[in-house]
């Protein structure tokens, strides 16, 4: 039986569901830990998993080392784009709903 190829829309739905599940778990952890620690744990977990992903594309150490710098540049630029986009989204939220008051 042939594998079903997912449409871009289906991939996007799955991607968003995965993101939501990570955020839900982070929010649960933030109930018992500081948001800063949860954020740093997420960042470390992402870097560790992405190192694993890079390793899976290499057949040997030489290939891994050859791809290492390109992978760092890719993931760094992706993170910077995502962070910039999310910070801009939060600016809109603050401008519309909040007066920069910290929730207690």
Coordinates of C-alpha atoms in Angstrom, one line a residue:
X1 CA 0.0 0.0 0.0
X2 CA 1.4 3.4 -0.9
X3 CA 2.1 6.0 1.8
X4 CA -0.3 8.9 1.9
X5 CA 1.4 12.2 1.3
X6 CA 0.1 15.0 3.5
X7 CA -1.0 18.2 2.0
X8 CA 0.6 21.5 3.2
X9 CA -2.6 22.3 5.1
X10 CA -2.5 18.9 6.9
X11 CA 1.1 19.4 7.8
X12 CA 0.4 22.9 9.1
X13 CA -2.4 21.5 11.3
X14 CA -0.2 18.8 12.8
X15 CA 2.6 21.4 13.3
X16 CA 0.3 23.7 15.1
X17 CA -1.0 20.9 17.3
X18 CA 2.6 20.0 18.2
X19 CA 3.3 23.6 19.1
X20 CA 0.2 23.8 21.2
X21 CA 1.1 20.6 23.1
X22 CA 4.6 22.0 23.9
X23 CA 3.1 25.3 25.1
X24 CA 0.4 23.5 27.2
X25 CA 3.2 21.5 28.9
X26 CA 5.3 24.6 29.4
X27 CA 2.3 26.3 31.0
X28 CA 1.8 23.3 33.4
X29 CA 5.5 23.4 34.3
X30 CA 5.3 27.2 34.9
X31 CA 2.7 26.6 37.6
X32 CA 5.5 25.1 39.7
X33 CA 8.6 26.8 38.3
X34 CA 9.6 30.2 37.1
X35 CA 8.7 31.1 33.5
X36 CA 12.4 31.9 32.9
X37 CA 13.5 28.4 33.9
X38 CA 10.7 26.8 31.8
X39 CA 11.8 28.9 28.8
X40 CA 15.4 27.9 29.2
X41 CA 14.5 24.2 29.6
X42 CA 12.4 24.4 26.4
X43 CA 15.3 26.1 24.6
X44 CA 17.8 23.4 25.8
X45 CA 15.4 20.6 24.9
X46 CA 14.9 22.1 21.4
X47 CA 18.7 22.3 20.9
X48 CA 19.2 18.8 22.1
X49 CA 16.5 17.4 19.9
X50 CA 17.7 19.4 16.9
X51 CA 21.3 18.1 17.4
X52 CA 19.7 14.6 17.3
X53 CA 17.9 15.5 14.0
X54 CA 21.2 16.7 12.5
X55 CA 22.9 13.5 13.6
X56 CA 20.2 11.4 11.8
X57 CA 21.1 13.0 8.5
X58 CA 24.8 12.2 8.8
X59 CA 26.1 8.8 7.9
X60 CA 29.3 9.2 9.8
X61 CA 31.2 11.7 12.0
X62 CA 32.8 13.4 9.0
X63 CA 29.4 14.1 7.5
X64 CA 28.1 15.3 10.9
X65 CA 31.0 17.7 11.3
X66 CA 30.6 18.9 7.8
X67 CA 27.0 19.8 8.4
X68 CA 27.4 21.2 11.9
X69 CA 28.0 24.9 11.0
X70 CA 25.2 24.9 8.5
X71 CA 22.9 23.4 11.0
X72 CA 23.8 26.0 13.7
X73 CA 23.2 28.8 11.2
X74 CA 19.9 27.3 10.1
X75 CA 18.5 26.8 13.6
X76 CA 19.8 30.1 14.9
X77 CA 18.2 32.0 12.1
X78 CA 15.0 30.1 12.5
X79 CA 14.9 30.9 16.2
X80 CA 15.6 34.5 15.6
X81 CA 12.8 34.8 13.0
X82 CA 10.3 33.0 15.3
X83 CA 11.2 35.0 18.4
X84 CA 11.0 38.3 16.4
X85 CA 7.5 37.3 15.1
X86 CA 6.3 36.3 18.6
X87 CA 7.6 39.5 20.2
X88 CA 5.9 41.5 17.6
X89 CA 2.6 39.6 18.3
X90 CA 3.0 40.3 22.0
X91 CA 3.5 44.0 21.3
X92 CA 0.1 44.1 19.6
X93 CA -1.5 42.3 22.6
X94 CA 0.0 44.8 25.0
X95 CA -0.9 47.8 22.9
X96 CA -4.5 46.5 22.6
X97 CA -5.3 45.0 26.0
X98 CA -2.7 45.9 28.6
X99 CA -1.0 48.9 30.0
X100 CA 2.2 46.9 30.6
X101 CA 1.1 46.0 34.1
X102 CA 2.7 42.8 35.4
X103 CA 0.3 40.1 36.4
X104 CA 0.7 39.2 40.1

